[in-house]
CSV table of C-alpha atoms and ligand atoms in Angstrom, one decimal:
chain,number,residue,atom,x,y,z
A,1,UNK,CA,0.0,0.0,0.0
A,2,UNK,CA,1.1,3.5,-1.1
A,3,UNK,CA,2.3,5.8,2.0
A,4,UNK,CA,2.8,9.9,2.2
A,5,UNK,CA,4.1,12.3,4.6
A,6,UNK,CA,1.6,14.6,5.6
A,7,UNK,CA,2.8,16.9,8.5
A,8,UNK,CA,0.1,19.4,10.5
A,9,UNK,CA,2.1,23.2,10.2
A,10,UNK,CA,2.1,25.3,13.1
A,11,UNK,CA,-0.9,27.4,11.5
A,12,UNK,CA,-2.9,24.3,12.3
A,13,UNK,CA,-2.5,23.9,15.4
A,14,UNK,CA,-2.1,27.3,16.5
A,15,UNK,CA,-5.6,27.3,15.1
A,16,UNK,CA,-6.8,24.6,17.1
A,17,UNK,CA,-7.9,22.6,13.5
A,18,UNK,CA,-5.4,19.7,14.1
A,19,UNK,CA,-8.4,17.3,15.1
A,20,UNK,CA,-10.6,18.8,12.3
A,21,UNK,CA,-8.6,18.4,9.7
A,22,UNK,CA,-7.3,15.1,10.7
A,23,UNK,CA,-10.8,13.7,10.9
A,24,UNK,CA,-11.2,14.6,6.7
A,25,UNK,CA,-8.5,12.0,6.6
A,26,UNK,CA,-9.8,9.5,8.8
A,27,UNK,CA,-13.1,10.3,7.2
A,28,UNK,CA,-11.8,9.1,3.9
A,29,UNK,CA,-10.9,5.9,4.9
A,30,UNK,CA,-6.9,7.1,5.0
A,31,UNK,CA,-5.2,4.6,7.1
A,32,UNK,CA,-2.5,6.4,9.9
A,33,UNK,CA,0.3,4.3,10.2
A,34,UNK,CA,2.8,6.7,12.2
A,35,UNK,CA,2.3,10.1,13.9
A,36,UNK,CA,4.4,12.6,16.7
A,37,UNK,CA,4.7,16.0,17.5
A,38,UNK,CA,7.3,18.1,17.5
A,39,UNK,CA,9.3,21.4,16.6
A,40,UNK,CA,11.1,21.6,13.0
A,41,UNK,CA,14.8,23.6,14.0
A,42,UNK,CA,15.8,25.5,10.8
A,43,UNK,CA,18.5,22.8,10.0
A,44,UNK,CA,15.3,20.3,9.9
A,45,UNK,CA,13.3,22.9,7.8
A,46,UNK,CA,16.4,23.4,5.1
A,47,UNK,CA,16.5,19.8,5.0
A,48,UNK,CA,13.1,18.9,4.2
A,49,UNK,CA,12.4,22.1,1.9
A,50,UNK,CA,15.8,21.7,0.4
A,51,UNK,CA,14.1,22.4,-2.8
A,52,UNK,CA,13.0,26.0,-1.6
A,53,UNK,CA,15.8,27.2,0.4
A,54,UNK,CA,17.3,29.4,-2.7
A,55,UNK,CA,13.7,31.0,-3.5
A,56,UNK,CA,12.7,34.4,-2.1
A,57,UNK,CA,10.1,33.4,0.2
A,58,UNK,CA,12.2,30.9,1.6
A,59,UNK,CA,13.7,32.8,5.1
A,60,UNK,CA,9.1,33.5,5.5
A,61,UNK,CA,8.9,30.1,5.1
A,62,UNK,CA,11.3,29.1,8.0
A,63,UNK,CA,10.5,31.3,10.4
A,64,UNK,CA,6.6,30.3,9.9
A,65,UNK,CA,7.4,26.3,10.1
A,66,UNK,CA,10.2,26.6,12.8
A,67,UNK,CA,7.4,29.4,15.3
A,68,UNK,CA,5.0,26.3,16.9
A,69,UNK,CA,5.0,23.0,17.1
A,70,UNK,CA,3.7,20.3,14.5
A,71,UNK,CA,2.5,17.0,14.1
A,72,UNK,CA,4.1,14.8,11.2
A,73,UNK,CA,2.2,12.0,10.3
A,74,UNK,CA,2.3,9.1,8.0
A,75,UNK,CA,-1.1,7.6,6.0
A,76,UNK,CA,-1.4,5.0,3.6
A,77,UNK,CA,-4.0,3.9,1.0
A,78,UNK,CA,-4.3,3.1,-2.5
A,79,UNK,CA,-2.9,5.8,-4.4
A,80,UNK,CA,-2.9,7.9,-1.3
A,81,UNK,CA,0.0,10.6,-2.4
A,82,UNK,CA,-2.3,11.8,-4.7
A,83,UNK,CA,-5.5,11.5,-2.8
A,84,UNK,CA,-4.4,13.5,0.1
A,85,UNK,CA,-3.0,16.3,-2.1
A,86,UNK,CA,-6.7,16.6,-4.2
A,87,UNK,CA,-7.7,16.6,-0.8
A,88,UNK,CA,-5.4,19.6,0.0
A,89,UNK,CA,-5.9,21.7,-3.2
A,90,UNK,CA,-3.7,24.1,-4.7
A,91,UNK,CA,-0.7,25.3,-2.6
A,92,UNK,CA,-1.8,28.6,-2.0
A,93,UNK,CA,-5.4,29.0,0.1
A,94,UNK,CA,-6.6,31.8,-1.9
A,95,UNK,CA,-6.6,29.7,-5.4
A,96,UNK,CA,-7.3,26.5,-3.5
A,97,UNK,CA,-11.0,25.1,-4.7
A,98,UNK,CA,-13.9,25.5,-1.9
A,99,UNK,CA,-14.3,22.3,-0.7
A,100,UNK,CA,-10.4,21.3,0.0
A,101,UNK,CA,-8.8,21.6,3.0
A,102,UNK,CA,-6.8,24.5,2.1
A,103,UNK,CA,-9.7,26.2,0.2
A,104,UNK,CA,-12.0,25.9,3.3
A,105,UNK,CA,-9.4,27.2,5.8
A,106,UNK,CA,-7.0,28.7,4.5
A,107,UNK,CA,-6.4,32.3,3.2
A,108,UNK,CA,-2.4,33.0,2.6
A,109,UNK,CA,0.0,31.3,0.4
A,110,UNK,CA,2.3,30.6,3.3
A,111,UNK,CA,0.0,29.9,6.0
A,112,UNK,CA,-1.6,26.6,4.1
A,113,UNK,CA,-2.1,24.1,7.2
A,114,UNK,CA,-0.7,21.3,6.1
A,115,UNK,CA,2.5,19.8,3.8
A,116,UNK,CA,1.9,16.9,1.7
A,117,UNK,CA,4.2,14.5,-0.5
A,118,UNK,CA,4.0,15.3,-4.1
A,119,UNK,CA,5.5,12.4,-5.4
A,120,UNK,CA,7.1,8.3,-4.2
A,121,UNK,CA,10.0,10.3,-4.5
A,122,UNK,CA,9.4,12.8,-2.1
A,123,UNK,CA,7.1,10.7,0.2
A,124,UNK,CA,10.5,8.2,0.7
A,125,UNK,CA,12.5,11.5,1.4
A,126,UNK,CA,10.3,13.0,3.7
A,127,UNK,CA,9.3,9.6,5.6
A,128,UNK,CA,12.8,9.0,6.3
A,129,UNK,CA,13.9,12.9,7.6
A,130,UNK,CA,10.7,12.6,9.7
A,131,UNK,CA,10.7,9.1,11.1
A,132,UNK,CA,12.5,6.2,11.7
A,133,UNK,CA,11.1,2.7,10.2
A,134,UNK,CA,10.7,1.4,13.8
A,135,UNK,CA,7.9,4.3,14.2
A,136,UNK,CA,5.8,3.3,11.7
A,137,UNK,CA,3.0,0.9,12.4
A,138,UNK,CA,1.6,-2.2,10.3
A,139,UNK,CA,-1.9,-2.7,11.3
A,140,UNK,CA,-4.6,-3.8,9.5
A,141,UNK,CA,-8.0,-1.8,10.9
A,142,UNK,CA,-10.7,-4.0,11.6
A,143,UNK,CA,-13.0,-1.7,9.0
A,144,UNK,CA,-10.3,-2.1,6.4
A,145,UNK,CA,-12.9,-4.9,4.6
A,146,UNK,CA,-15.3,-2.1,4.3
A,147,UNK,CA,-12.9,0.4,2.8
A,148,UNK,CA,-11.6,-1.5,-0.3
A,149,UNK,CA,-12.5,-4.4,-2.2
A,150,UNK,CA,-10.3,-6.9,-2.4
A,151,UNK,CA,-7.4,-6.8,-4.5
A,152,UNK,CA,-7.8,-2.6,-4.6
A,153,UNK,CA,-5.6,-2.3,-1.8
B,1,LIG,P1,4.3,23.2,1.2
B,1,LIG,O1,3.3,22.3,0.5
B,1,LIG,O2,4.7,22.8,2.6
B,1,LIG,O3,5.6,23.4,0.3
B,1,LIG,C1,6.4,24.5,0.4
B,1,LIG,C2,5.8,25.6,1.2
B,1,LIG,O4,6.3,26.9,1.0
B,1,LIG,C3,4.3,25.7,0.9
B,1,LIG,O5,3.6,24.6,1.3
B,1,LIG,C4,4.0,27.1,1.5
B,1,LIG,O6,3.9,27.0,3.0
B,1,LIG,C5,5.3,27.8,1.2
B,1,LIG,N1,5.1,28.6,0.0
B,1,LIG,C6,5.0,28.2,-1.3
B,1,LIG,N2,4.9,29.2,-2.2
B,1,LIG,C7,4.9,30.3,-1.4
B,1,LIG,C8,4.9,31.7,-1.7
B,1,LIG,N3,4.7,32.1,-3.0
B,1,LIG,N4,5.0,32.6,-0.7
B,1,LIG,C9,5.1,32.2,0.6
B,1,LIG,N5,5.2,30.9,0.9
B,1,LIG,C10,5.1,29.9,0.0
């Protein structure tokens, strides 16, 4: 089964929508195999946005993802990188679709709740900055039978 990094910024929780937000996931039948909270250090968050670190909203981006804590999770599902990041919508609040997470609650192209995976690639990456395989849990939920068919998993 697929897995993505999906981690919880500190806009979300300073918010108080951690639990809100994390229901939608649970809602959709999204199954949480590993989860902790804690504060990215600005070595963490130029390691895990490695790919941003040159651009100019970069030194916004750190001190916004380095101010509260936040929970990093793992989920997994069929397909689930791309699931979770319809689920999301665009990057930016104001052009995300009403209806997505972002384009319900969120209003700033910075301030965006919550960071997903794009790709395998990047899920791998982020999984192993984040966590170590020891953290992860294999569990098969007792409802899993009513989520997928067999064979969809
Ligand atoms: P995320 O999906 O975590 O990936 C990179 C993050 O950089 C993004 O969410 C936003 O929090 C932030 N970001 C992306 N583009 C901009 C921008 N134009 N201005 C400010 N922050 C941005």
């Amino acid at each position: 089964m697929e897995r993505t990094f999906v981690m919880f910024k500190p806009d979300c929780l300073e918010r108080a929508l951690l639990g809100r937000i994390l229901a939608r996931f649970e809602e959709k039948g999204l199954r949480l195999v590993a989860m902790k909270m804690l504060r990215v250090t600005p070595a963490l968050a130029k390691q895990h946005y490695a790919e941003h670190v040159e651009k100019p909203f970069y030194p916004g981006l750190e001190e916004f993802i380095t101010a509260s804590p936040v929970v990093a999770t793992i989920f997994a599902g069929p397909e689930v990188i791309r699931v979770v990041r319809e689920m999301l919508g665009a990057t930016s609040g104001l052009k995300a679709a009403a209806g997505t997470i972002r384009g319900d609650y969120s209003a700033s192209r910075q301030m965006n709740l919550v960071h997903a995976s794009d790709s395998p690639e990047s899920a791998a990456r982020e999984i192993g900055i984040y966590f170590k395989p020891d953290e992860i849990q294999s569990w098969d939920p007792s409802l899993a039978c009513w989520l997928q068919a067999p064979g969809e998993a």
